[in-house]
């Protein structure tokens, strides 16, 4: 093939949740996020691949849309690209209209709309594996004639599942029918006629879904199941992770000791490596098992089809608080990280609902808080069984997550009171079919998470840790100094000075020191504390460099609880603030978020500290 020939430009278009991204990944070998609910993709993503005949193709994965009359910011992208109106993007040479073959009643309507654009198009009937299992029969020829486009069958989640589509890309496809007749036959009537003509559906296609929904969406039973699922997750984060975590801790400690021994002749470098890098970063690494267990559950939930049901169950509750069920998935994604959560709000059509969701998303407990939470819980809360069934540490973690959720609802409620326009919208949400999660995609998802975490540790956390080590090691103490050297360092002085502000909430100077680099990223607080305590340790005893025992011995319970409360609220993440700026295009919103979150953090810590001290 002529390498200079311009690549064929293809766009994947269709209703939400029909498998566009799965198809994109299958074609390009990509690893874009796939999940079983509407509104996963909110940005245009580009990839390249070669067809078996060597034709090079540039393919766009687009956000799902219900129609070309865009209602939400993500749908606008799809509409503009299809219409050739997207800045800096030529209209696609070919639209691949992806349809969920099990859901044609809904999805054909959009195909008919796309047909009216009069652009070259291929129809990919996706999810054919499920359609066949349900006994749905589709007459591809009739469909093709009616839509004026070739029809191919695909199974995006199977090896070779896109073969028919690839063959189509290699062949020639008929030019678009110039008859872009904008006849006002009602689209619904056309869909009905087409279904009657080309599709045979057994009567009960979704008997299993209905049976599960009868339990899961039951008004009382459904909420109980949701609560049980959430609770189980937090229990597992502690119980399952403990042995893995011990193994990582031991491994890191042994490696640190060994490397430290090699550097014995160079004390300064030895201190940087053992006190800075191993004590600091090693401590953060030990939280990898917990983060992966949390994600294991999130990924399974995402693929199962349960999430939109949970959104549906919570809609009334969220509505009272000034949010809508639509906010549920963005907020749940924020448990992983507020950044994808805030991006996911692009699927919310109402700009006020969207802004409220963005402003409260940082209150959801992101995974970067997990290290500091579990560090403090492990140090201060006994590992005790409650009612022989639950473990106390898991319960405390659950309470912290719950505090985040409850305060998000409270803040949303206040925002709702404050806004002038009080008109309201109904929740209209698609409930996808239940699906057994594909083990391979769950593993890929976990792997991606692990890579992100380790990269963070090796990137920003490493840089900040080295900086903190430097500030904590220089200048050297004066002759005849009586305190540990760190007390005389830059960091020590800054920390002591900051206690003027933070003493009322129980923070000692070491915590204050950790708060500064912790502004950039939350986990840094843990590595910073580890470095500060490692440098403060009087002897080189390995046990003294373990952070957990050190703080358990030196802090009061009130201080620990106060720091936990601080982390429920404090907006210690520059990237989140940057995303708020980008997504709302306003600095004002960034200041509002920063101000109210720091305000709440200080207030919550103050109350927690004073109450805990009075009680103990
Ligand atoms: N059984 C089966 N599942 C599929 C197939 N294609 C996609 N899926 C699953 O369907 C769900 C939705 O897939 P996505 O690729 O995220 O759908 P999407 O069209 O990109 O959705 P949005 O980004 O929300 O518009 C996921 O759970 C996929 O694993 C298929 O051919 N067969
Ligand atoms: Mg997608």
Short mmCIF file of C-alpha atoms in Angstrom, two decimals, residues 299 438-448:
data_model
loop_
_atom_site.label_atom_id
_atom_site.label_comp_id
_atom_site.label_asym_id
_atom_site.label_seq_id
_atom_site.Cartn_x
_atom_site.Cartn_y
_atom_site.Cartn_z
CA UNK A 299 -14.67 -2.49 38.05
CA UNK A 438 -15.33 -10.23 31.63
CA UNK A 439 -12.33 -11.38 33.76
CA UNK A 440 -9.87 -10.17 31.17
CA UNK A 441 -11.19 -6.61 31.08
CA UNK A 442 -11.29 -6.53 34.89
CA UNK A 443 -7.64 -7.61 34.99
CA UNK A 444 -6.70 -5.04 32.36
CA UNK A 445 -8.50 -2.38 34.40
CA UNK A 446 -6.62 -3.39 37.57
CA UNK A 447 -3.32 -3.39 35.73
CA UNK A 448 -4.02 0.13 34.42
#
